[in-house]
PDB file of C-alpha atoms in Angstrom:
ATOM      1  CA  UNK I  13     -71.518  76.402 -10.683  1.00  0.00           C
ATOM      2  CA  UNK I  14     -68.609  76.066  -8.487  1.00  0.00           C
ATOM      3  CA  UNK I  15     -68.714  77.558  -4.903  1.00  0.00           C
ATOM      4  CA  UNK I  16     -65.265  79.012  -3.370  1.00  0.00           C
ATOM      5  CA  UNK I  17     -64.464  78.443   0.202  1.00  0.00           C
ATOM      6  CA  UNK I  18     -62.019  81.032   2.083  1.00  0.00           C
ATOM      7  CA  UNK I  19     -59.212  79.286   0.298  1.00  0.00           C
ATOM      8  CA  UNK I  20     -60.553  79.756  -3.138  1.00  0.00           C
ATOM      9  CA  UNK I  21     -61.302  76.229  -3.903  1.00  0.00           C
ATOM     10  CA  UNK I  22     -64.235  74.380  -3.536  1.00  0.00           C
ATOM     11  CA  UNK I  23     -64.239  71.482  -1.046  1.00  0.00           C
ATOM     12  CA  UNK I  24     -65.239  68.697  -3.721  1.00  0.00           C
ATOM     13  CA  UNK I  25     -62.432  70.004  -5.975  1.00  0.00           C
ATOM     14  CA  UNK I  26     -59.898  70.087  -3.275  1.00  0.00           C
ATOM     15  CA  UNK I  27     -60.857  66.395  -1.846  1.00  0.00           C
ATOM     16  CA  UNK I  28     -60.862  65.015  -5.549  1.00  0.00           C
ATOM     17  CA  UNK I  29     -57.597  66.532  -5.835  1.00  0.00           C
ATOM     18  CA  UNK I  30     -56.092  65.242  -2.770  1.00  0.00           C
ATOM     19  CA  UNK I  31     -57.276  61.686  -3.699  1.00  0.00           C
ATOM     20  CA  UNK I  32     -55.769  61.752  -7.022  1.00  0.00           C
ATOM     21  CA  UNK I  33     -52.448  62.613  -5.668  1.00  0.00           C
ATOM     22  CA  UNK I  34     -52.847  59.617  -3.178  1.00  0.00           C
ATOM     23  CA  UNK I  35     -53.784  57.052  -5.807  1.00  0.00           C
ATOM     24  CA  UNK I  36     -51.219  58.320  -8.534  1.00  0.00           C
ATOM     25  CA  UNK I  37     -48.446  58.283  -5.473  1.00  0.00           C
ATOM     26  CA  UNK I  38     -49.657  54.770  -4.578  1.00  0.00           C
ATOM     27  CA  UNK I  39     -49.539  53.513  -8.021  1.00  0.00           C
ATOM     28  CA  UNK I  40     -46.215  54.951  -8.919  1.00  0.00           C
ATOM     29  CA  UNK I  41     -44.350  53.846  -5.816  1.00  0.00           C
ATOM     30  CA  UNK I  42     -43.526  50.491  -7.147  1.00  0.00           C
ATOM     31  CA  UNK I  43     -42.361  51.893 -10.504  1.00  0.00           C
ATOM     32  CA  UNK I  44     -39.830  54.132  -8.593  1.00  0.00           C
ATOM     33  CA  UNK I  45     -38.499  51.839  -5.707  1.00  0.00           C
ATOM     34  CA  UNK I  46     -39.124  48.579  -7.521  1.00  0.00           C
ATOM     35  CA  UNK I  47     -39.885  45.658  -4.958  1.00  0.00           C
ATOM     36  CA  UNK I  48     -39.853  46.021  -1.280  1.00  0.00           C
ATOM     37  CA  UNK I  49     -36.881  46.969   0.075  1.00  0.00           C
ATOM     38  CA  UNK I  50     -34.613  43.928   1.359  1.00  0.00           C
ATOM     39  CA  UNK I  51     -32.664  43.720   4.172  1.00  0.00           C
ATOM     40  CA  UNK I  52     -29.067  43.599   4.069  1.00  0.00           C
ATOM     41  CA  UNK I  53     -28.824  39.861   5.395  1.00  0.00           C
ATOM     42  CA  UNK I  54     -31.542  38.973   2.342  1.00  0.00           C
ATOM     43  CA  UNK I  55     -29.152  40.565  -0.245  1.00  0.00           C
ATOM     44  CA  UNK I  56     -26.045  38.926   1.003  1.00  0.00           C
ATOM     45  CA  UNK I  57     -27.865  35.649   1.144  1.00  0.00           C
ATOM     46  CA  UNK I  58     -29.012  36.111  -2.345  1.00  0.00           C
ATOM     47  CA  UNK I  59     -25.503  36.733  -3.512  1.00  0.00           C
ATOM     48  CA  UNK I  60     -23.893  34.096  -1.275  1.00  0.00           C
ATOM     49  CA  UNK I  61     -21.940  36.841   0.270  1.00  0.00           C
ATOM     50  CA  UNK I  62     -20.570  36.466   3.877  1.00  0.00           C
ATOM     51  CA  UNK I  63     -19.174  39.207   5.870  1.00  0.00           C
ATOM     52  CA  UNK I  64     -15.565  38.793   6.983  1.00  0.00           C
ATOM     53  CA  UNK I  65     -15.417  36.563  10.035  1.00  0.00           C
ATOM     54  CA  UNK I  66     -13.407  39.258  12.244  1.00  0.00           C
ATOM     55  CA  UNK I  67     -14.903  42.560  13.636  1.00  0.00           C
ATOM     56  CA  UNK I  68     -15.854  45.228  10.913  1.00  0.00           C
ATOM     57  CA  UNK I  69     -16.600  49.041  11.569  1.00  0.00           C
ATOM     58  CA  UNK I  70     -18.228  51.679   9.793  1.00  0.00           C
ATOM     59  CA  UNK I  71     -20.231  49.375   7.646  1.00  0.00           C
ATOM     60  CA  UNK I  72     -22.112  51.004   4.449  1.00  0.00           C
ATOM     61  CA  UNK I  73     -24.615  48.881   2.392  1.00  0.00           C
ATOM     62  CA  UNK I  74     -26.944  49.281  -0.549  1.00  0.00           C
ATOM     63  CA  UNK I  75     -28.377  46.723  -2.782  1.00  0.00           C
ATOM     64  CA  UNK I  76     -31.057  44.327  -4.005  1.00  0.00           C
ATOM     65  CA  UNK I  77     -31.239  40.910  -5.419  1.00  0.00           C
ATOM     66  CA  UNK I  78     -34.227  41.200  -7.715  1.00  0.00           C
ATOM     67  CA  UNK I  79     -34.554  42.444 -11.187  1.00  0.00           C
ATOM     68  CA  UNK I  80     -34.650  45.274 -12.242  1.00  0.00           C
ATOM     69  CA  UNK I  81     -31.290  46.721 -10.680  1.00  0.00           C
ATOM     70  CA  UNK I  82     -29.710  43.607  -9.174  1.00  0.00           C
ATOM     71  CA  UNK I  83     -26.750  45.311  -7.328  1.00  0.00           C
ATOM     72  CA  UNK I  84     -24.444  45.569  -4.127  1.00  0.00           C
ATOM     73  CA  UNK I  85     -22.161  47.840  -3.017  1.00  0.00           C
ATOM     74  CA  UNK I  86     -20.889  47.795   0.548  1.00  0.00           C
ATOM     75  CA  UNK I  87     -18.009  48.992   2.612  1.00  0.00           C
ATOM     76  CA  UNK I  88     -16.286  48.487   6.056  1.00  0.00           C
ATOM     77  CA  UNK I  89     -13.148  48.868   7.745  1.00  0.00           C
ATOM     78  CA  UNK I  90     -11.194  45.793   9.405  1.00  0.00           C
ATOM     79  CA  UNK I  91      -7.737  44.701  10.269  1.00  0.00           C
ATOM     80  CA  UNK I  92      -5.433  44.139   7.504  1.00  0.00           C
ATOM     81  CA  UNK I  93      -4.683  40.512   7.859  1.00  0.00           C
ATOM     82  CA  UNK I  94      -8.717  39.984   8.137  1.00  0.00           C
ATOM     83  CA  UNK I  95      -9.113  41.823   4.871  1.00  0.00           C
ATOM     84  CA  UNK I  96      -6.161  40.183   3.186  1.00  0.00           C
ATOM     85  CA  UNK I  97      -7.676  36.477   4.159  1.00  0.00           C
ATOM     86  CA  UNK I  98     -11.162  37.688   3.120  1.00  0.00           C
ATOM     87  CA  UNK I  99     -10.058  38.703  -0.465  1.00  0.00           C
ATOM     88  CA  UNK I 100      -7.949  35.369  -0.856  1.00  0.00           C
ATOM     89  CA  UNK I 101     -10.985  33.499   0.123  1.00  0.00           C
ATOM     90  CA  UNK I 102     -13.248  34.953  -2.673  1.00  0.00           C
ATOM     91  CA  UNK I 103     -10.327  33.881  -5.703  1.00  0.00           C
ATOM     92  CA  UNK I 104      -8.701  37.566  -5.316  1.00  0.00           C
ATOM     93  CA  UNK I 105      -5.155  37.472  -6.393  1.00  0.00           C
ATOM     94  CA  UNK I 106      -3.313  39.654  -4.069  1.00  0.00           C
ATOM     95  CA  UNK I 107      -0.176  39.625  -6.108  1.00  0.00           C
ATOM     96  CA  UNK I 108      -1.873  41.323  -9.049  1.00  0.00           C
ATOM     97  CA  UNK I 109      -3.165  44.678  -7.712  1.00  0.00           C
ATOM     98  CA  UNK I 110      -4.313  47.287  -9.988  1.00  0.00           C
ATOM     99  CA  UNK I 111      -3.651  50.757  -8.958  1.00  0.00           C
ATOM    100  CA  UNK I 112      -5.452  53.841  -8.505  1.00  0.00           C
ATOM    101  CA  UNK I 113      -4.654  56.345  -9.732  1.00  0.00           C
ATOM    102  CA  UNK I 114      -3.799  54.698 -13.007  1.00  0.00           C
ATOM    103  CA  UNK I 115      -0.274  55.372 -14.475  1.00  0.00           C
ATOM    104  CA  UNK I 116      -0.817  57.135 -17.614  1.00  0.00           C
ATOM    105  CA  UNK I 117      -3.858  57.708 -19.543  1.00  0.00           C
ATOM    106  CA  UNK I 118      -5.852  54.810 -21.072  1.00  0.00           C
ATOM    107  CA  UNK I 119      -8.384  54.586 -23.922  1.00  0.00           C
ATOM    108  CA  UNK I 120     -11.592  52.672 -24.070  1.00  0.00           C
ATOM    109  CA  UNK I 121     -12.774  52.756 -27.788  1.00  0.00           C
ATOM    110  CA  UNK I 122     -10.663  55.230 -28.764  1.00  0.00           C
ATOM    111  CA  UNK I 123     -11.909  57.637 -26.121  1.00  0.00           C
ATOM    112  CA  UNK I 124      -9.209  58.818 -23.477  1.00  0.00           C
ATOM    113  CA  UNK I 125     -10.110  57.794 -19.771  1.00  0.00           C
ATOM    114  CA  UNK I 126      -8.624  59.916 -17.221  1.00  0.00           C
ATOM    115  CA  UNK I 127      -6.095  58.180 -14.607  1.00  0.00           C
ATOM    116  CA  UNK I 128      -8.021  59.853 -12.000  1.00  0.00           C
ATOM    117  CA  UNK I 129     -11.431  58.987 -13.213  1.00  0.00           C
ATOM    118  CA  UNK I 130     -13.337  57.533  -9.965  1.00  0.00           C
ATOM    119  CA  UNK I 131     -12.812  53.781  -9.404  1.00  0.00           C
ATOM    120  CA  UNK I 132     -16.766  53.389  -8.874  1.00  0.00           C
ATOM    121  CA  UNK I 133     -19.783  54.741 -10.298  1.00  0.00           C
ATOM    122  CA  UNK I 134     -20.956  58.173  -9.075  1.00  0.00           C
ATOM    123  CA  UNK I 135     -23.850  56.485  -6.677  1.00  0.00           C
ATOM    124  CA  UNK I 136     -21.212  54.426  -5.201  1.00  0.00           C
ATOM    125  CA  UNK I 137     -18.717  56.976  -4.593  1.00  0.00           C
ATOM    126  CA  UNK I 138     -21.617  59.005  -3.057  1.00  0.00           C
ATOM    127  CA  UNK I 139     -22.626  56.374  -0.780  1.00  0.00           C
ATOM    128  CA  UNK I 140     -19.200  55.598   0.254  1.00  0.00           C
ATOM    129  CA  UNK I 141     -18.473  59.251   0.797  1.00  0.00           C
ATOM    130  CA  UNK I 142     -15.202  58.395  -0.736  1.00  0.00           C
ATOM    131  CA  UNK I 143     -12.794  61.082  -1.479  1.00  0.00           C
ATOM    132  CA  UNK I 144      -9.549  59.810  -2.735  1.00  0.00           C
ATOM    133  CA  UNK I 145      -6.040  61.696  -2.823  1.00  0.00           C
ATOM    134  CA  UNK I 146      -4.718  61.432  -6.491  1.00  0.00           C
ATOM    135  CA  UNK I 147      -1.142  61.696  -4.971  1.00  0.00           C
ATOM    136  CA  UNK I 148      -1.356  58.337  -3.327  1.00  0.00           C
ATOM    137  CA  UNK I 149      -1.684  54.894  -4.656  1.00  0.00           C
ATOM    138  CA  UNK I 150      -4.671  52.703  -3.797  1.00  0.00           C
ATOM    139  CA  UNK I 151      -4.854  48.814  -4.304  1.00  0.00           C
ATOM    140  CA  UNK I 152      -7.884  47.907  -6.564  1.00  0.00           C
ATOM    141  CA  UNK I 153      -8.762  44.211  -7.347  1.00  0.00           C
ATOM    142  CA  UNK I 154     -10.934  42.643  -9.623  1.00  0.00           C
ATOM    143  CA  UNK I 155     -12.062  39.126  -9.087  1.00  0.00           C
ATOM    144  CA  UNK I 156     -13.579  38.875  -5.990  1.00  0.00           C
ATOM    145  CA  UNK I 157     -16.213  36.165  -6.444  1.00  0.00           C
ATOM    146  CA  UNK I 158     -18.921  34.914  -4.819  1.00  0.00           C
ATOM    147  CA  UNK I 159     -20.481  31.205  -5.171  1.00  0.00           C
ATOM    148  CA  UNK I 160     -23.197  32.806  -7.229  1.00  0.00           C
ATOM    149  CA  UNK I 161     -20.562  34.086  -9.498  1.00  0.00           C
ATOM    150  CA  UNK I 162     -21.205  37.719  -8.681  1.00  0.00           C
ATOM    151  CA  UNK I 163     -18.134  39.437  -9.238  1.00  0.00           C
ATOM    152  CA  UNK I 164     -16.849  42.625  -7.338  1.00  0.00           C
ATOM    153  CA  UNK I 165     -14.336  45.366  -7.860  1.00  0.00           C
ATOM    154  CA  UNK I 166     -12.543  46.061  -4.354  1.00  0.00           C
ATOM    155  CA  UNK I 167     -10.851  49.214  -3.565  1.00  0.00           C
ATOM    156  CA  UNK I 168      -8.534  49.325  -0.278  1.00  0.00           C
ATOM    157  CA  UNK I 169      -7.741  52.471   1.456  1.00  0.00           C
ATOM    158  CA  UNK I 170      -5.164  51.968   4.358  1.00  0.00           C
ATOM    159  CA  UNK I 171      -6.211  53.654   7.717  1.00  0.00           C
ATOM    160  CA  UNK I 172      -3.065  52.654  10.132  1.00  0.00           C
ATOM    161  CA  UNK I 173      -3.381  49.019  11.231  1.00  0.00           C
ATOM    162  CA  UNK I 174      -6.999  48.998   9.639  1.00  0.00           C
ATOM    163  CA  UNK I 175      -8.043  48.799   6.026  1.00  0.00           C
ATOM    164  CA  UNK I 176     -11.137  50.591   4.469  1.00  0.00           C
ATOM    165  CA  UNK I 177     -12.664  47.924   1.988  1.00  0.00           C
ATOM    166  CA  UNK I 178     -15.121  49.383  -0.759  1.00  0.00           C
ATOM    167  CA  UNK I 179     -16.666  46.808  -2.667  1.00  0.00           C
ATOM    168  CA  UNK I 180     -18.905  47.315  -5.976  1.00  0.00           C
ATOM    169  CA  UNK I 181     -20.816  44.005  -7.745  1.00  0.00           C
ATOM    170  CA  UNK I 182     -19.705  44.630 -11.410  1.00  0.00           C
ATOM    171  CA  UNK I 183     -21.078  41.253 -12.623  1.00  0.00           C
ATOM    172  CA  UNK I 184     -24.349  39.814 -11.162  1.00  0.00           C
ATOM    173  CA  UNK I 185     -23.586  36.227 -12.238  1.00  0.00           C
ATOM    174  CA  UNK I 186     -26.375  33.976 -11.296  1.00  0.00           C
ATOM    175  CA  UNK I 187     -27.686  36.067  -8.433  1.00  0.00           C
ATOM    176  CA  UNK I 188     -31.284  36.369  -9.781  1.00  0.00           C
ATOM    177  CA  UNK I 189     -31.518  32.247  -9.546  1.00  0.00           C
ATOM    178  CA  UNK I 190     -32.727  31.149  -6.253  1.00  0.00           C
ATOM    179  CA  UNK I 191     -31.234  28.414  -4.582  1.00  0.00           C
TER     180      UNK I 191
END
């Protein structure tokens, strides 16, 4: 027969229950979080992506370089000349921007896509805290490539003499291969 203490539970039940929660939490953590968190430098090294050679501000970063879930999203603000050189150094053709919002409505597989559909996935838009004004035009580039053949979509947001740069990896290339 179980004895109840003043909280209504037996000490043995409470101890077993607490122990079960600890064990289940420890076992499920690797499933929820994947591998141990990697530092920004580790992820950038795996992607073989260097930061711009100029001073940047307001850096945000999210990513991992091991499966499952290889990804990289980052943003920063830098002088326009530095940003343009950084993009050129990574094979971006500055003469061929795509604009957001898109002009007109497009379709993918017969399904209409709104011209104001955000340029990045919901998680990245949230991370970037990015709210775009659909009455303005923003330059978007594809083809920003690293030596590991990872490709990024890049959005530029003018901020006076500075430019906000928002990047999201769209093709991981050979990132999972270690040098």
